[in-house]
C-alpha angles and dihedrals in degrees: 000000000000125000113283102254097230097149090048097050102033115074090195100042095134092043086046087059103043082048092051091051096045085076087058088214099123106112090009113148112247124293135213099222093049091043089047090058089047091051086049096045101052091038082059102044097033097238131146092212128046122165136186100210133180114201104223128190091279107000144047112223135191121240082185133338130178121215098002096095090216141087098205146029135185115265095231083070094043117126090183095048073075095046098058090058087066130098092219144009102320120218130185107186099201116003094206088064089047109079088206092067110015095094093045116123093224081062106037088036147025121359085021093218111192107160119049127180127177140180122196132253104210135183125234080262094055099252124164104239095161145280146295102223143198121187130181129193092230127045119261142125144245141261128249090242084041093057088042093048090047101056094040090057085045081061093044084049087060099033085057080054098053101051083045094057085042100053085044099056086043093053091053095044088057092051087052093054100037078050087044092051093051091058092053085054114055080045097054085042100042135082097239093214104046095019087236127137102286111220097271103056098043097060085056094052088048097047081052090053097042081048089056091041086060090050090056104263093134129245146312154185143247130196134192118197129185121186114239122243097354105146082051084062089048089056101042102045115003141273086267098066087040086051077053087047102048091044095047084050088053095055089045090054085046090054098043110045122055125271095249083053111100116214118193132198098229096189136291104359092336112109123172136210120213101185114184118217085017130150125210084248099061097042086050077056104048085053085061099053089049088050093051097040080053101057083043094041118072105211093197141319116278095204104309104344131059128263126231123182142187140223130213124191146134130262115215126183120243108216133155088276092057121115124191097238097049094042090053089049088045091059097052093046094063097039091058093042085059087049088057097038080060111277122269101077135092109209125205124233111216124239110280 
């Protein structure tokens, strides 16, 4: 039997199969609600074989089928590669009397296929996907109701289809926007120049971390750091080269304190630590270590030379007793406290 002449006969062939891909069920495992219409559809009209088929560009594939034993068939021996090319359910009585099929292998052969009987799966459009199919191994017809039930369960076929393609772009339209609100998010919660925590979001993040500490989490420490002299750098060379400064700051913090530490751009050249299970020791440590990587650590070049800058601020402890107002005073405090004891230093509060 010659290849079925789809291209030939159908004006739409390339929009019939971008329709029939848009349902992304090509190469899909078996499904209840598509066997269960085939079930339904042999018990009615009294066939051994019933298939739900999609003609594809050179094959023809089984969604489900019931007593065939594939999943898919070459199109030149495709009797619903035919089918799909009709206005309306195509029946063939008996295939050997049909010249378009008598020669086929599935009726001359195995499975020895003689009544076929197929209702369309169309799309809205009215594109031809594929059938819903009932054969038989000896000529007959079908009944009035049979016709009627066929077609029906044709219509359920697409209807399954269409909730699937639904669910799916609304799947993926709440992925979009759950994607869509993260992203909201981290802006509405980031410092646009360093990528830091902006105020906002880090005050949250340390009221969360005083509210663990009361629940016996242990404590913790939180650090407020000021860079020395920057408005002296503004003027002198631009805000260009301190935007430079405060986001190369903002890499070396990220370099120095631990990843489950959480750094903050307060606000100008301020920049704030919040270190979980953390001492006041280690944090004093941990002081130490941003004050050597930034004699080592150029922030920018201030005209021909490099510019090195320091930070002053203040460590307090983070206990039980701790409240996010105090804590925050007592910072500053401190902070102020190391730029009149003349900048470059980071002084430690001691445990209330």
């Amino acid at each position: 039997m010659s290849h079925c002449p789809l291209t030939a006969q159908h004006d739409d062939e390339e929009a019939r199969l971008a329709a029939l891909a848009s349902y992304g069920i090509l190469d899909t495992p078996p499904e209840s609600a598509f066997d269960e219409i085939t079930e339904i559809a042999a018990l009615i009209c009294d066939a051994p074989v019933a298939v739900i088929n999609f003609i594809d560009r050179d094959r023809q594939w089984f969604k489900s089928e019931r007593g065939l034993g594939v999943r898919e068939t070459p199109l030149d021996i495709s009797i619903c590669a035919h089918a799909i090319l009709q206005s309306d359910l195509f029946v063939v009585p008996d295939t050997t009397d049909d010249p378009r099929f008598a020669g086929n292998p599935l009726v001359t052969g195995e499975p020895h296929l003689r009544f076929y009987a197929g209702a369309l799966l169309k799309s809205p459009q009215g594109l031809p996907l594929g059938t819903l199919c009932v054969l038989d191994h000896h000529p007959r017809e079908l009944s009035d109701k049979q016709r009627f039930a066929l077609t029906a369960l044709a219509n359920q076929v697409m209807t399954n289809l269409e909730l699937m393609r639904s669910h799916r772009e609304q799947a993926t339209l709440i992925q979009e926007l759950q994607s869509t609100q993260q992203q909201l998010m981290h802006l509405a919660s980031t410092d646009p120049l360093t990528g830091l925590y902006n105020r906002r979001a880090f005050e949250q993040r340390l009221g969360q971390e005083l509210a663990l500490i009361q629940r016996g989490s242990g404590e913790a420490a939180f650090m407020l750091l000021d860079l020395d002299h920057f408005k002296d750098i503004n003027d002198a060379f631009g805000h260009e080269t301190g935007d430079k400064v405060i986001q190369a700051f903002a890499r070396l913090c990220k370099n120095v304190f631990r990843q489950a530490d959480v750094i903050g751009r307060w606000g100008g050249e301020e920049f704030v630590v919040l270190l979980p299970r953390t001492t006041p020791a280690e944090a004093e440590k941990a002081a130490e270590r941003l004050h050597r990587q930034l004699r080592q650590t150029p922030l920018a070049c201030g005209g021909p030379h490099p510019l090195l800058v320091t930070v002053s601020g203040g460590i307090c402890p983070l206990t039980a007793q701790s409240h996010l107002g105090n804590t925050l005073r007592t910072a500053d405090k401190l902070l102020y406290q190391a730029k009149h004891n003349g900048r470059n230093r980071i002084l430690s509060s001691p445990i209330p």
